[in-house]
Coordinates of C-alpha atoms in Angstrom, one line a residue:
X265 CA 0.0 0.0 0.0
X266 CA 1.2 3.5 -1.0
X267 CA 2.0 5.4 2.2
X268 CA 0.6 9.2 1.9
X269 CA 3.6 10.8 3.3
X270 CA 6.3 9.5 0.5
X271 CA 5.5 11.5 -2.4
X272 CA 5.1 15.3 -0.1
X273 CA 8.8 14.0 1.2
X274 CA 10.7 13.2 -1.5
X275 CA 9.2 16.6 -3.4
X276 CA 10.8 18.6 -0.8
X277 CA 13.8 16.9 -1.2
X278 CA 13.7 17.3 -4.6
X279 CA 13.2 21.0 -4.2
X280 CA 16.0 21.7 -1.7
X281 CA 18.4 20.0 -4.1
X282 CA 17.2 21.8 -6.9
X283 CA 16.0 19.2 -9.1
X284 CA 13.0 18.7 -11.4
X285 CA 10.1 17.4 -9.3
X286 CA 9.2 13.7 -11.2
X287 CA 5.9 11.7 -10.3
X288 CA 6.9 9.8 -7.5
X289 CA 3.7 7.0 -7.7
X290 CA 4.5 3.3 -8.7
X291 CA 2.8 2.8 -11.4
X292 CA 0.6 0.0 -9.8
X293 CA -0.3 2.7 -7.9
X294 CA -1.4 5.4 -11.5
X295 CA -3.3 2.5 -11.8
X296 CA -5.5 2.1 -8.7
X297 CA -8.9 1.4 -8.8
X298 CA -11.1 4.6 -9.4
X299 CA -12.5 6.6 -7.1
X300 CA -14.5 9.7 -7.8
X301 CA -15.4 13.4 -4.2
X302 CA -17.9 15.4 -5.0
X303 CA -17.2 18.7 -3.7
X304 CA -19.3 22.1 -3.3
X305 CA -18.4 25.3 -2.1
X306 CA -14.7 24.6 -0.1
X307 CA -13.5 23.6 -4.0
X308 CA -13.9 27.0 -4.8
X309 CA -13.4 29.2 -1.7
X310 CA -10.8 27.5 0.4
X311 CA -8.0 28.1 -1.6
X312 CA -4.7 26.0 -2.4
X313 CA -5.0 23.8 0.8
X314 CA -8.2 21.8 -0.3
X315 CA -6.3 21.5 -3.6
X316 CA -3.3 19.7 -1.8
X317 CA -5.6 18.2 0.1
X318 CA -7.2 16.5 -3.1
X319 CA -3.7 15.8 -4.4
X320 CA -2.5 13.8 -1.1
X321 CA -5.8 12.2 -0.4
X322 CA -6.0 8.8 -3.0
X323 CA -9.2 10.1 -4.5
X324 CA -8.3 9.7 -8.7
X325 CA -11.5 12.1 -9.5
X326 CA -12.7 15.1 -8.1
X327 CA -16.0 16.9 -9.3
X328 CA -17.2 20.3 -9.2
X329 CA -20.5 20.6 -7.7
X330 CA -22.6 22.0 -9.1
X331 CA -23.1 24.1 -12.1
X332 CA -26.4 25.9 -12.7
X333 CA -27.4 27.2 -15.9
X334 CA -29.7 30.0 -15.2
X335 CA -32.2 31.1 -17.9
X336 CA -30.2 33.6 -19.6
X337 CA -27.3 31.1 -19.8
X338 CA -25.2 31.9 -16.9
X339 CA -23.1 29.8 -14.9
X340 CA -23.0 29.6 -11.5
X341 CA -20.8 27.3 -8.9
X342 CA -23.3 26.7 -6.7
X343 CA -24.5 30.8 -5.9
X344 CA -21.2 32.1 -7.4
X345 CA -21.7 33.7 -11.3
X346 CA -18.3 32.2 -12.7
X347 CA -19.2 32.3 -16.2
X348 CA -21.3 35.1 -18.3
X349 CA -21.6 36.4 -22.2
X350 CA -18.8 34.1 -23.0
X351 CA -16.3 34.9 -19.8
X352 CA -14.9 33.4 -17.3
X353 CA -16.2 36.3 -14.5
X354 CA -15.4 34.0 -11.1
X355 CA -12.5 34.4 -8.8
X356 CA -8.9 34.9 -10.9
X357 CA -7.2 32.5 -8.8
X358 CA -9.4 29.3 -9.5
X359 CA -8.1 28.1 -12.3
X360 CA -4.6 28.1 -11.3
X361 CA -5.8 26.6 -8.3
X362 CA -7.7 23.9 -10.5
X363 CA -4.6 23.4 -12.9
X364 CA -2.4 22.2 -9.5
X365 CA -5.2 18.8 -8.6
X366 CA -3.2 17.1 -11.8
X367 CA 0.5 18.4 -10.9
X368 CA 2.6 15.7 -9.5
X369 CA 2.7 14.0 -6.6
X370 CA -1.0 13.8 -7.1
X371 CA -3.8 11.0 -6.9
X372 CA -6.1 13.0 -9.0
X373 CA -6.1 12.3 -13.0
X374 CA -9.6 13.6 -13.5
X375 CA -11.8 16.4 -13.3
X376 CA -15.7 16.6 -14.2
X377 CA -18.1 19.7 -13.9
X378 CA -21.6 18.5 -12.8
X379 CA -24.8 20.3 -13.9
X380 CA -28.1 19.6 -11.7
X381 CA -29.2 18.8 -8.2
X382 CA -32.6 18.2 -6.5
X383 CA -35.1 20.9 -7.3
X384 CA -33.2 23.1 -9.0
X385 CA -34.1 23.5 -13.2
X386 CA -30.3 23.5 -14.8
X387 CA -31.5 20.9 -17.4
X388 CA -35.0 22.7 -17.9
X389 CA -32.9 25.8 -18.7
X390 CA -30.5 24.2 -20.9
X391 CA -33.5 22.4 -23.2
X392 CA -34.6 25.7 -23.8
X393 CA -31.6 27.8 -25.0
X394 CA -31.0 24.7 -27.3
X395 CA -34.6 25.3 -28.5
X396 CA -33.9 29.0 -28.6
X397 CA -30.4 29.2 -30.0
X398 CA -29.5 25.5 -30.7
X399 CA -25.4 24.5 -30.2
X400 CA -23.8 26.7 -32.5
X401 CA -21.0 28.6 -31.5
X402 CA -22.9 31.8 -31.4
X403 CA -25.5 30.4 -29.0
X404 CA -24.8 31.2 -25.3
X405 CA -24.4 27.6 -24.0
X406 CA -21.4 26.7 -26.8
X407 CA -19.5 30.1 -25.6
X408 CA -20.2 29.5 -22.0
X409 CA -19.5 25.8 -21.2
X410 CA -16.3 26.6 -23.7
X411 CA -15.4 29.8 -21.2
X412 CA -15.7 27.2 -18.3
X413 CA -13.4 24.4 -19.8
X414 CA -10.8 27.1 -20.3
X415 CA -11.2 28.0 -16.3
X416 CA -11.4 24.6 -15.3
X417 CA -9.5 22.3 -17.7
X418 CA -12.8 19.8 -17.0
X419 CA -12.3 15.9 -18.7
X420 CA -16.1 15.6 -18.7
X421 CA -19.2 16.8 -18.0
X422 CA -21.3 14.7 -15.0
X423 CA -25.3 14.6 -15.7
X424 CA -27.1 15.5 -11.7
X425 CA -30.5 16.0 -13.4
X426 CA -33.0 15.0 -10.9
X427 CA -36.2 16.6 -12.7
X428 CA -36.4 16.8 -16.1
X429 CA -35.5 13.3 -17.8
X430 CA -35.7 14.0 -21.7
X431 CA -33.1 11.9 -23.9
X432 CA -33.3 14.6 -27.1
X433 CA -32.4 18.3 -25.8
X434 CA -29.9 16.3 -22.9
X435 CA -28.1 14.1 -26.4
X436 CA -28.0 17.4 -27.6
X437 CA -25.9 19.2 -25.0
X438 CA -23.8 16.4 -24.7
X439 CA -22.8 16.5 -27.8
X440 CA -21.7 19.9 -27.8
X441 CA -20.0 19.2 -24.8
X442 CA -18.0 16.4 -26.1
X443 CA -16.9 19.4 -29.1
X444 CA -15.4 21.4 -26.6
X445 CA -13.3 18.9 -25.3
X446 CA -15.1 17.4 -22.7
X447 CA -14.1 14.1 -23.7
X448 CA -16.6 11.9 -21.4
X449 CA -20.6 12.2 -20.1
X450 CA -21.3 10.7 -17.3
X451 CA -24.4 10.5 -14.9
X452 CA -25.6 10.4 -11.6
X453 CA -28.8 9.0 -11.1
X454 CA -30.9 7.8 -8.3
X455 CA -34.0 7.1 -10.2
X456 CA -35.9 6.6 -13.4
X457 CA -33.5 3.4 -15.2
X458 CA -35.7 3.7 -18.4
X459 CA -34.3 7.6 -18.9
X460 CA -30.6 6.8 -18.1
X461 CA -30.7 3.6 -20.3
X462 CA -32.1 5.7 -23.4
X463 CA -29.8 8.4 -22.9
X464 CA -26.6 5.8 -22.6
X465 CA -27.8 4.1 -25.6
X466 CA -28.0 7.8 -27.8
X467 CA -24.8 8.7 -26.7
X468 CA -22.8 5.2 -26.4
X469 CA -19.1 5.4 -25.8
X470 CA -19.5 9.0 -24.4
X471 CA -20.6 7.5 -21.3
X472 CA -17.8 5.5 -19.8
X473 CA -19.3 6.3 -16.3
X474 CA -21.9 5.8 -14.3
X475 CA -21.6 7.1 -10.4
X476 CA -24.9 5.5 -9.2
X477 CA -26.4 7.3 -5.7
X478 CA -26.4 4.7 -3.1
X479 CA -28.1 7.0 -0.3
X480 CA -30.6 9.5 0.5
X481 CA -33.7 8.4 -2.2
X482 CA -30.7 6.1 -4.3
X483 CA -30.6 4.1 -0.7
X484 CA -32.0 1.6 -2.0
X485 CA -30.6 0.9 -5.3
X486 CA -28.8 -2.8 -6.6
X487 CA -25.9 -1.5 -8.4
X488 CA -26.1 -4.8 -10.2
X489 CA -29.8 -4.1 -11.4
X490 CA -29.0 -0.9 -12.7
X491 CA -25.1 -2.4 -14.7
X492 CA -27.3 -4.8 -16.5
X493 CA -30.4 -1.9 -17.4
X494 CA -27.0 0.1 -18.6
X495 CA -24.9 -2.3 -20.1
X496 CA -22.0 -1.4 -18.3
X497 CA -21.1 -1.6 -14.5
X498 CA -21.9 1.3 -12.4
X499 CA -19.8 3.0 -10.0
X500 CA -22.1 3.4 -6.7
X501 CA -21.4 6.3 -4.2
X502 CA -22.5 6.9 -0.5
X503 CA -23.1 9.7 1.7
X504 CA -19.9 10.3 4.7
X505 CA -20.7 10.9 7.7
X506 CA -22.9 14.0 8.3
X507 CA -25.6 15.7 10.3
X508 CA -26.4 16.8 13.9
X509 CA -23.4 15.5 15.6
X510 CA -21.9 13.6 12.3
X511 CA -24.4 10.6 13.2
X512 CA -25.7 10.3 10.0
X513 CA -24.3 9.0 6.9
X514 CA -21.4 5.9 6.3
X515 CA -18.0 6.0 8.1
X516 CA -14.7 5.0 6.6
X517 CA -15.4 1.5 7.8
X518 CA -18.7 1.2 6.7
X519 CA -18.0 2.2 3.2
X520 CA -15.5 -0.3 2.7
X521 CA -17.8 -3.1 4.2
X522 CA -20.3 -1.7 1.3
X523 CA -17.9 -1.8 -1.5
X524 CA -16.7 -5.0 -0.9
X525 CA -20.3 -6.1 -0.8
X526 CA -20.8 -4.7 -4.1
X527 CA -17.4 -5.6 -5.5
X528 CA -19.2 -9.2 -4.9
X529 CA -22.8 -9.1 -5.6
X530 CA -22.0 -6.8 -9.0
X531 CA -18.4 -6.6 -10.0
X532 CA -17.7 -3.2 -9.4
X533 CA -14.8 -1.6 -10.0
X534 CA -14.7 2.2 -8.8
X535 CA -16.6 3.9 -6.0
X536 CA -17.6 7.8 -5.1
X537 CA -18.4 9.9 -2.1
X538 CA -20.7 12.4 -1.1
X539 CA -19.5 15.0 0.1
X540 CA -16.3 16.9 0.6
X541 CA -17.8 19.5 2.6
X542 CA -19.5 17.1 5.1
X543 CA -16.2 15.7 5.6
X544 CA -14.7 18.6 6.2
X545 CA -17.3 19.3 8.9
X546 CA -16.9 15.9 10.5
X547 CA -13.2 15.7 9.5
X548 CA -13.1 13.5 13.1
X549 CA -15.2 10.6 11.4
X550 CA -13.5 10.4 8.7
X551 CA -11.1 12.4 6.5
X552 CA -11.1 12.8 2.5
X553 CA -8.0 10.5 2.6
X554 CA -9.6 7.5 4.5
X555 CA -12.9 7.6 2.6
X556 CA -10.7 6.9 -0.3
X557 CA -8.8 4.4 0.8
X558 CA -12.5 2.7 2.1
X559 CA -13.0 2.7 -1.6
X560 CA -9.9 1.4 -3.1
X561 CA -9.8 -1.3 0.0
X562 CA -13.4 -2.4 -1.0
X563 CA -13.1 -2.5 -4.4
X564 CA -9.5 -4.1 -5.0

């Protein structure tokens, strides 16, 4: 097993004796099974040491939750317009801060922006400014989501729709998308298998992930049920520990008793958590670093 503290130490020697830092990570290690943080508002606001934190902590993905497409086409991370008409308009120091979660030594070799949540219309918004504008490069989405792959340097865009559910204008988008150089589309469903299955089937090797929610109304989903509606296995998540007092949610221990059920009944391979700022809360229950390592435990 990797030990955390290797890669930081040898990069300081390597800067006191003046030479070129070099990735560090065996490459058994590059090649870890995935594991995907959600993260919310500490992403963006607390600066360079929840970037090294991301770096250090085993996790392989991180994603940006969330972005909201307001009506005119703005983009906002979470209440924060970051994108507008075409520019990047959020804080000057977040993309340089975004740019460091791939620098070596790092866990991290992916970055997705996710659009949705519960009871919020981002996917509503988008159908209609394709309807209004379509996909062009003149229409406000193309300029906008293009403005935010500059700022973030985002692999892929990941699908949170929780309300709206239609295959065509969502196709659409993705398409785009995958023009700007968001390579990948992935989604996070809780519910409605029919919807997920037509929209993996219009957009085919687009998708090459599926982060399935395993709490809150996903609690009771069979990650095997939904591989098999998918054709391809799913990646569940669960919720760290959270709440009044941190008594809700899954500890370190707990997730990696789940994974390793999962890793049995459906053959999974990779594994997500929700959510970095809950962990950061209850940092006592369980850091980013251990929930990680519950992943790659349960899933190896």
């Amino acid at each position: 097993m990797r030990r955390p503290w290797i890669p930081a130490l040898l990069a300081a020697v390597l800067a006191l004796t003046g030479v070129a830092a070099l990735d560090p990570t065996p490459a058994a290690a590059q090649s870890s099974p995935r594991s995907a943080i959600y993260g919310g508002g500490p992403f963006y606001a607390d600066g360079q040491a929840v970037m090294n934190t991301l770096r250090s902590s085993g996790f392989t993905t991180v994603i940006l939750w969330s972005i909201h497409v307001h009506p005119n086409g703005d983009l906002y991370y979470n209440d924060v317009l970051i994108v507008s008409n075409g520019r990047y308009v959020g804080d000057a120091g977040w993309p340089a801060r975004l740019r460091t979660l791939k620098q070596a030594p790092t866990s991290v070799n992916r970055i997705e922006v996710s659009i949705g949540a519960w009871a919020v219309p981002d996917w509503e918004n988008i159908a209609k400014l394709i309807s209004a504008q379509g996909t062009g490069s003149s229409s406000v989405l193309y300029r906008n989501f293009q403005a935010l792959k500059t700022a973030t340097g985002a692999d892929a865009i990941n699908n949170d729709d929780e309300s709206f559910y239609q295959v065509g204008p969502t196709a659409a988008f993705a398409r785009m998308a995958a023009g700007l150089g968001y390579a990948r589309f992935t989604f996070a469903p809780y519910t409605n298998q029919s919807f997920w299955a037509s929209l993996k089937n219009n957009l085919g090797a687009l998708v090459d992930r599926v982060y399935l929610q395993g709490y809150a109304g996903g609690a009771g989903n069979n990650p095997a049920a939904w591989s098999r509606t998918l054709g391809m296995t799913v990646d569940p998540g669960l919720w760290s520990k959270h709440g009044s007092g941190c008594s809700a949610g899954d500890s370190p221990a707990t997730v990696e008793s789940k994974m390793r059920s999962w890793r049995s009944s459906a053959g999974i391979t990779g594994g997500f958590m929700w959510l970095y700022d809950d962990m950061k809360k209850c940092s006592a229950q369980g850091t980013a670093a251990a929930y990680a390592r519950a992943i790659r435990n349960g899933v190896s």
